[in-house]
Coordinates of C-alpha atoms in Angstrom, one line a residue:
M181 CA 9.6 17.4 -6.6
K182 CA 12.4 19.5 -4.8
Y183 CA 13.5 18.8 -1.1
I184 CA 14.5 21.5 1.5
I185 CA 16.1 20.5 4.5
I186 CA 16.4 23.1 7.6
V187 CA 18.5 22.3 10.2
P188 CA 19.2 25.4 12.8
D189 CA 22.4 23.4 15.1
G190 CA 21.0 21.9 18.3
M191 CA 18.4 23.6 18.4
A192 CA 16.6 21.0 20.8
D193 CA 16.7 22.3 24.6
N194 CA 15.1 20.6 27.4
P195 CA 12.6 22.4 29.4
I196 CA 13.6 25.7 31.1
E197 CA 12.0 27.5 34.4
E198 CA 12.3 31.4 33.8
L199 CA 10.5 30.8 30.3
G200 CA 7.8 28.6 32.1
D201 CA 8.6 24.8 31.9
R202 CA 8.7 25.4 28.0
T203 CA 12.0 25.0 25.3
P204 CA 13.4 28.2 23.7
L205 CA 11.9 26.7 20.8
E206 CA 8.8 26.4 22.6
A207 CA 9.0 29.9 24.0
A208 CA 10.1 31.4 20.1
H209 CA 8.0 33.2 18.2
S210 CA 7.5 30.6 14.7
I211 CA 4.8 31.6 12.9
N212 CA 6.1 29.6 10.4
M213 CA 7.3 27.0 12.0
D214 CA 3.6 26.9 13.3
F215 CA 1.9 27.3 10.9
M216 CA 3.9 24.3 9.0
A217 CA 3.1 22.1 12.5
K218 CA -0.4 22.4 11.5
E219 CA -0.5 21.5 8.1
G220 CA 2.1 18.2 8.4
A221 CA 3.4 15.2 10.4
Q222 CA 6.0 15.3 13.7
G223 CA 8.0 13.1 14.8
I224 CA 11.8 12.3 16.5
L225 CA 14.5 11.4 15.0
H226 CA 17.6 9.1 16.7
S227 CA 20.4 10.8 15.5
I228 CA 22.3 10.1 17.7
P229 CA 23.5 6.0 17.3
K230 CA 23.6 4.4 20.7
G231 CA 27.5 5.1 22.2
M232 CA 28.3 7.4 19.7
H233 CA 29.2 10.6 20.7
P234 CA 26.8 13.0 20.4
G235 CA 28.3 15.4 17.7
S236 CA 27.9 17.7 14.7
E237 CA 30.0 15.3 13.0
I238 CA 27.6 11.9 14.3
G239 CA 24.3 14.3 13.5
N240 CA 24.9 15.7 9.8
L241 CA 26.3 12.8 8.4
S242 CA 23.1 10.9 10.2
L243 CA 20.9 13.2 9.0
L244 CA 22.2 13.5 5.5
G245 CA 21.3 9.7 5.8
Y246 CA 24.5 8.3 6.8
S247 CA 25.0 5.5 9.4
P248 CA 27.2 7.2 11.2
D249 CA 28.4 3.7 12.9
K250 CA 29.2 2.5 9.8
Y251 CA 30.8 5.4 7.8
F252 CA 32.1 7.8 10.0
S253 CA 36.1 8.1 11.1
G254 CA 36.6 10.9 13.0
R255 CA 35.7 14.6 12.5
A256 CA 38.8 16.2 10.9
P257 CA 38.8 14.1 7.6
L258 CA 35.7 15.4 7.4
E259 CA 36.9 19.0 7.9
A260 CA 40.3 17.8 5.9
A261 CA 38.1 17.4 2.6
N262 CA 36.3 21.1 2.9
M263 CA 39.7 22.3 3.0
G264 CA 41.0 20.7 0.4
I265 CA 43.0 18.7 2.3
E266 CA 43.8 14.8 0.7
L267 CA 45.1 12.4 3.5
K268 CA 47.3 10.7 2.7
D269 CA 47.3 6.9 4.0
D270 CA 50.0 7.7 6.4
E271 CA 48.1 11.1 7.7
I272 CA 46.2 11.6 10.2
A273 CA 44.0 15.1 11.0
F274 CA 43.0 16.2 14.4
R275 CA 40.8 18.8 14.6
C276 CA 43.4 22.6 16.7
N277 CA 41.0 24.6 18.2
F278 CA 42.1 28.3 19.5
V279 CA 41.3 28.4 23.2
T280 CA 41.5 30.4 25.8
L281 CA 42.7 28.4 28.9
D282 CA 42.9 30.4 32.2
S283 CA 45.3 28.7 34.4
N284 CA 44.6 24.9 34.1
R285 CA 40.4 25.9 32.7
M286 CA 39.3 26.2 30.1
K287 CA 37.8 29.5 29.7
D288 CA 36.4 29.4 26.4
Y289 CA 36.5 26.6 24.0
S290 CA 37.1 29.5 20.7
A291 CA 38.9 32.1 22.0
G292 CA 36.4 35.3 22.0
H293 CA 35.5 33.6 18.8
I294 CA 38.3 34.5 17.0
S295 CA 38.2 36.4 13.7
S296 CA 39.6 34.0 10.7
K297 CA 42.3 37.0 9.6
E298 CA 43.4 37.3 13.2
A299 CA 43.4 33.4 13.7
A300 CA 45.8 32.8 10.3
T301 CA 48.0 35.4 11.8
L302 CA 48.8 33.1 14.7
I303 CA 48.7 29.4 12.5
D304 CA 51.0 30.8 10.1
K305 CA 53.4 31.1 13.6
L306 CA 53.1 28.1 15.2
N307 CA 53.9 26.8 11.5
E308 CA 57.0 28.5 11.5
N309 CA 57.8 27.6 14.9
V310 CA 56.8 24.1 15.4
P311 CA 59.9 21.7 15.3
E312 CA 58.2 18.4 14.2
K313 CA 58.5 18.0 10.3
N314 CA 55.7 15.3 10.5
V315 CA 53.8 18.5 12.1
R316 CA 51.5 20.7 9.8
F317 CA 48.7 22.9 11.2
Y318 CA 46.2 24.7 8.7
T319 CA 43.8 27.8 8.3
G320 CA 40.2 27.1 8.6
K321 CA 37.5 29.5 10.3
S322 CA 37.7 31.9 13.1
Y323 CA 38.6 29.0 16.1
R324 CA 38.0 25.9 13.9
H325 CA 41.1 24.4 12.3
L326 CA 43.2 21.7 11.1
M327 CA 46.2 19.9 12.4
I328 CA 47.3 17.0 9.8
L329 CA 50.4 14.5 11.8
Q330 CA 52.5 11.9 9.3
T331 CA 53.5 9.3 11.1
P332 CA 53.7 5.2 9.7
L333 CA 51.7 4.9 13.7
V334 CA 48.2 6.3 12.6
K335 CA 46.3 3.6 13.7
N336 CA 48.1 4.3 17.3
Y337 CA 46.7 7.9 17.2
V338 CA 43.1 6.9 16.3
G339 CA 42.6 5.1 20.2
V340 CA 44.2 8.3 22.3
Q341 CA 41.9 10.0 24.1
C342 CA 40.7 13.9 22.9
T343 CA 38.3 16.1 24.8
P344 CA 35.7 18.0 22.7
P345 CA 37.0 21.8 24.3
H346 CA 33.4 22.8 24.0
D347 CA 32.2 20.1 26.9
I348 CA 34.5 21.5 29.5
L349 CA 34.2 24.8 29.5
G350 CA 34.6 26.1 32.9
K351 CA 36.7 23.4 34.4
D352 CA 39.6 22.3 35.0
I353 CA 41.6 20.8 31.9
G354 CA 44.3 18.3 33.9
K355 CA 40.8 14.4 33.7
Y356 CA 40.7 16.2 29.8
L357 CA 44.4 16.3 28.5
P358 CA 45.1 13.8 26.0
K359 CA 45.7 10.6 27.1
G360 CA 45.4 7.0 26.9
S361 CA 48.1 5.7 25.1
K362 CA 52.4 7.0 24.5
E363 CA 50.6 8.7 21.7
A364 CA 49.2 11.3 23.4
L365 CA 52.4 12.6 25.2
F366 CA 53.3 13.3 21.7
L367 CA 50.1 15.9 21.1
L368 CA 50.1 16.9 24.8
K369 CA 53.8 18.2 23.6
I370 CA 52.5 20.5 20.9
M371 CA 50.1 22.0 22.9
E372 CA 52.2 22.9 26.1
R373 CA 54.3 24.4 22.9
S374 CA 52.0 26.2 21.1
Q375 CA 51.3 27.7 24.2
Q376 CA 54.8 28.7 24.8
I377 CA 54.2 30.4 20.8
L378 CA 51.0 31.8 21.3
S379 CA 51.4 33.5 25.0
Q380 CA 53.7 36.4 23.2
H381 CA 52.0 36.7 20.3
P382 CA 51.6 40.5 19.3
T383 CA 48.1 39.6 18.3
N384 CA 47.5 38.0 21.8
Q385 CA 48.2 41.0 23.2
V386 CA 46.0 43.1 21.3
R387 CA 43.1 40.9 22.5
I388 CA 43.9 41.5 25.8
D389 CA 44.4 45.2 25.1
L390 CA 40.5 45.4 23.8
G391 CA 39.6 43.0 26.6
D392 CA 39.0 39.6 24.3
N393 CA 40.1 36.5 25.0
P394 CA 43.5 35.6 23.6
A395 CA 43.9 32.3 22.1
N396 CA 46.6 30.6 24.4
S397 CA 46.2 27.8 23.6
I398 CA 45.4 25.1 20.6
W399 CA 43.4 22.2 21.4
L400 CA 43.8 19.3 19.8
W401 CA 40.6 16.8 19.1
G402 CA 38.2 15.3 16.4
Q403 CA 40.9 12.5 15.1
G404 CA 40.6 10.4 12.6
L405 CA 41.9 8.8 8.9
K406 CA 40.7 9.9 5.4
T407 CA 36.8 9.5 4.6
K408 CA 35.0 8.0 2.3
L409 CA 31.5 8.5 1.4
P410 CA 29.0 6.7 -0.8
K411 CA 27.5 9.2 -3.8
F412 CA 24.0 10.7 -2.2
K413 CA 23.0 10.0 -6.1
E414 CA 24.2 6.7 -5.8
L415 CA 22.1 5.9 -2.1
Y416 CA 18.5 8.1 -3.3
G417 CA 18.9 9.1 -7.1
I418 CA 18.8 12.8 -6.7
E419 CA 21.2 15.6 -7.2
G420 CA 21.8 17.6 -3.9
A421 CA 23.6 21.2 -2.3
I422 CA 24.8 22.0 1.3
I423 CA 24.6 26.0 2.9
S424 CA 26.5 26.0 5.6
A425 CA 29.2 28.1 6.9
V426 CA 30.8 25.2 9.0
D427 CA 33.9 22.9 7.4
L428 CA 32.7 19.4 9.0
V429 CA 29.4 20.1 7.4
N430 CA 30.1 21.0 4.1
G431 CA 33.4 18.9 4.2
I432 CA 30.4 15.5 4.8
G433 CA 28.8 17.2 1.6
I434 CA 32.1 17.3 -0.5
L435 CA 32.4 12.8 0.7
A436 CA 29.2 12.8 -0.6
G437 CA 29.4 14.5 -3.9
L438 CA 26.6 17.7 -3.1
Q439 CA 27.7 20.8 -4.1
I440 CA 28.9 23.0 -2.2
I441 CA 27.6 26.6 -2.2
K442 CA 29.0 29.1 -0.5
V443 CA 26.6 32.4 0.7
P444 CA 28.0 36.3 1.4
G445 CA 27.4 36.9 4.8
A446 CA 27.1 33.1 6.4
T447 CA 29.9 33.1 9.4
G448 CA 28.9 30.1 11.3
Y449 CA 27.7 32.7 14.0
Y450 CA 24.7 34.6 15.7
D451 CA 25.7 37.2 12.8
T452 CA 25.1 35.0 10.2
D453 CA 22.5 35.9 6.8
Y454 CA 19.8 34.0 7.3
R455 CA 17.7 35.5 4.6
A456 CA 21.4 35.2 2.0
K457 CA 21.2 31.6 3.2
A458 CA 17.7 31.3 1.5
E459 CA 17.8 32.9 -1.0
Y460 CA 21.1 30.8 -2.3
A461 CA 19.2 27.9 -1.5
L462 CA 16.3 28.5 -3.4
K463 CA 18.8 29.3 -6.7
A464 CA 20.6 25.4 -6.1
L465 CA 17.0 24.2 -6.6
K466 CA 17.2 25.2 -10.1
K467 CA 19.3 22.6 -11.3
N468 CA 19.3 20.4 -7.8
D469 CA 16.4 18.2 -6.4
L470 CA 17.9 18.9 -2.9
V471 CA 19.4 21.9 -0.8
F472 CA 21.0 21.1 3.0
I473 CA 20.6 24.7 4.4
H474 CA 23.0 24.2 8.1
I475 CA 22.7 27.7 10.6
E476 CA 24.8 26.9 13.6
A477 CA 23.8 29.6 15.6
P478 CA 21.3 27.8 17.8
D479 CA 23.8 26.2 19.2
E480 CA 26.6 28.3 19.5
A481 CA 24.3 30.1 22.0
G482 CA 23.2 27.0 23.4
H483 CA 27.5 26.7 24.1
N484 CA 27.4 29.8 25.2
G485 CA 24.7 29.3 27.9
D486 CA 23.0 32.0 25.9
L487 CA 19.5 31.6 26.2
K488 CA 18.3 34.8 24.8
A489 CA 20.5 34.7 21.9
K490 CA 19.3 30.5 21.5
I491 CA 16.0 32.0 21.3
Q492 CA 16.8 35.1 18.7
A493 CA 18.3 32.4 16.8
I494 CA 15.3 30.3 16.5
E495 CA 13.7 33.7 15.4
S496 CA 15.1 34.5 12.7
I497 CA 15.4 31.6 11.3
D498 CA 11.7 31.1 11.1
K499 CA 11.4 34.6 9.6
D500 CA 14.2 34.9 7.1
I501 CA 14.9 31.4 5.8
V502 CA 11.7 29.3 7.1
G503 CA 9.1 32.1 5.7
T504 CA 11.5 32.9 2.5
I505 CA 11.6 29.8 1.4
L506 CA 7.8 29.0 2.1
N507 CA 6.6 32.6 0.0
H508 CA 8.0 31.0 -3.0
F509 CA 6.3 28.2 -3.0
N510 CA 3.0 27.9 -4.2
P511 CA 0.6 25.3 -1.8
H512 CA 0.4 23.5 -4.6
D513 CA 4.1 22.9 -5.9
D514 CA 5.7 20.1 -6.0
F515 CA 8.4 20.2 -2.7
R516 CA 8.1 19.2 0.6
I517 CA 10.6 20.9 3.9
L518 CA 12.0 18.7 6.4
I519 CA 13.2 20.7 9.9
L520 CA 15.2 19.2 12.3
P521 CA 18.1 19.9 14.6
D522 CA 21.5 16.8 14.6
H523 CA 21.5 16.9 18.3
P524 CA 20.2 19.1 21.3
T525 CA 22.5 21.8 22.9
P526 CA 21.1 22.5 26.6
V527 CA 21.7 25.8 27.4
K528 CA 21.8 25.2 31.0
L529 CA 24.3 22.5 30.2
R530 CA 26.0 24.1 27.3
T531 CA 26.8 20.5 25.3
H532 CA 25.5 18.3 23.5
T533 CA 23.8 15.6 24.3
S534 CA 22.1 12.3 22.8
D535 CA 18.7 12.9 23.2
P536 CA 16.0 12.3 20.1
V537 CA 15.9 15.7 18.3
P538 CA 12.1 16.5 17.4
F539 CA 11.5 16.6 13.5
L540 CA 8.9 18.7 10.8
I541 CA 8.0 17.7 7.6
F542 CA 5.8 19.5 5.1
G543 CA 4.6 19.7 1.6
K544 CA 3.2 17.4 -1.0
G545 CA 1.7 14.1 -0.2
I546 CA 2.2 14.6 3.9
S547 CA -0.7 14.5 5.7
R548 CA -1.6 16.5 8.7
D549 CA -1.5 14.5 12.5
G550 CA -3.4 17.6 14.4
A551 CA -0.5 19.1 15.5
I552 CA -0.8 23.0 16.6
E553 CA 3.0 24.2 16.8
Y554 CA 6.3 22.3 16.7
S555 CA 8.1 21.6 19.6
E556 CA 9.7 18.7 21.1
R557 CA 6.9 18.6 23.0
S558 CA 4.5 17.8 20.6
A559 CA 6.9 15.7 18.3
K560 CA 7.4 13.0 20.9
S561 CA 3.6 13.3 21.5
T562 CA 2.8 12.0 17.9
G563 CA 4.0 8.4 18.2
K564 CA 6.3 8.5 14.8
I565 CA 9.6 7.7 15.8
F566 CA 12.7 6.8 13.3
K567 CA 15.5 4.9 14.5
D568 CA 18.6 6.3 12.3
G569 CA 18.1 9.2 9.6
Q570 CA 19.0 6.7 6.9
A571 CA 15.1 6.0 7.1
L572 CA 14.2 8.7 8.2
M573 CA 16.1 10.5 4.6
E574 CA 14.6 7.5 3.0
N575 CA 10.9 8.5 3.9
F576 CA 11.3 12.2 2.9
I577 CA 12.5 11.6 0.0
N578 CA 9.9 8.5 -1.2
K579 CA 6.6 8.7 0.0
Y580 CA 6.4 9.6 3.7
S581 CA 4.7 7.0 6.0

């Protein structure tokens, strides 16, 4: 049996008035997912445990069958794993966004989706000019980077209250700066120093001249200590692979012992090569039993409040990923496909929510439930509910019921 999990990050949404009270998923032209809905089964999954922040790190851990309340120790350590950074016992990792601040307002959580090449020059400058010897910055992709802090007080830093920058777009940052302990003052000092270093950097001056948002500050959040996960094969008995342009998803895969598939043209944004992701997934299935395909574009569109881009991303996923995979298999082949987002990112809210997500399952051994389309409403109407991702994964791999 071959298993394919397709994760359109943040795809779930709320009914929108200008769409006739439909969601983007309902409004999108998604003939392949609707075909699967007619021939398969739907339901809803509580991907975010009660009381936990609805981040992609939580959601994707859940979708891969790992209970976040048991295994989650922070977002940044997952990204560190993908970047080949092995945290020591006296080190704590922080997610380090390049952001655009306008006075005290969070103007842009991504600094205009700054390129990785531009970002690398800025990270180098920070490492040259931040005097604290126990702080080191590491280059990731686009606006997503890491700061590693070495200190015997790592546990004190775990409890510092840090807010994801995509949660406070357009808001005054004063209430959302690091707080909760004296260690927060150290983080705030690093962030303020970054503003001094970055404000006059030639890369940012060029961006301003071109009308792009400058990376005029770092934003620290998502901190955590070294993370350990049991291997996926130990839990579920099969070999698997991950396809994603996002460090944290690949980091989960590395810690879970899954193969990380690098896809040329995968960007983590609207311009990602959807078809290439599907083609590389099919190649990965030649030696793996399962492939987990993560697509970031719907989430980015939700954060940007871009309804048109979100619908376009859903349609591209349906045509170029779902369609390509469906066309590869014959109806009687031994395969199953599971489609579901990790969390909702409603375009009107521009941030994640903890609402349950709709899932669609199709393939061998899956009975029809009578639906005519894949959507939030349709999935809810079936009455099928999974309270955690582990239960859904076990059903998906074994006998769905």
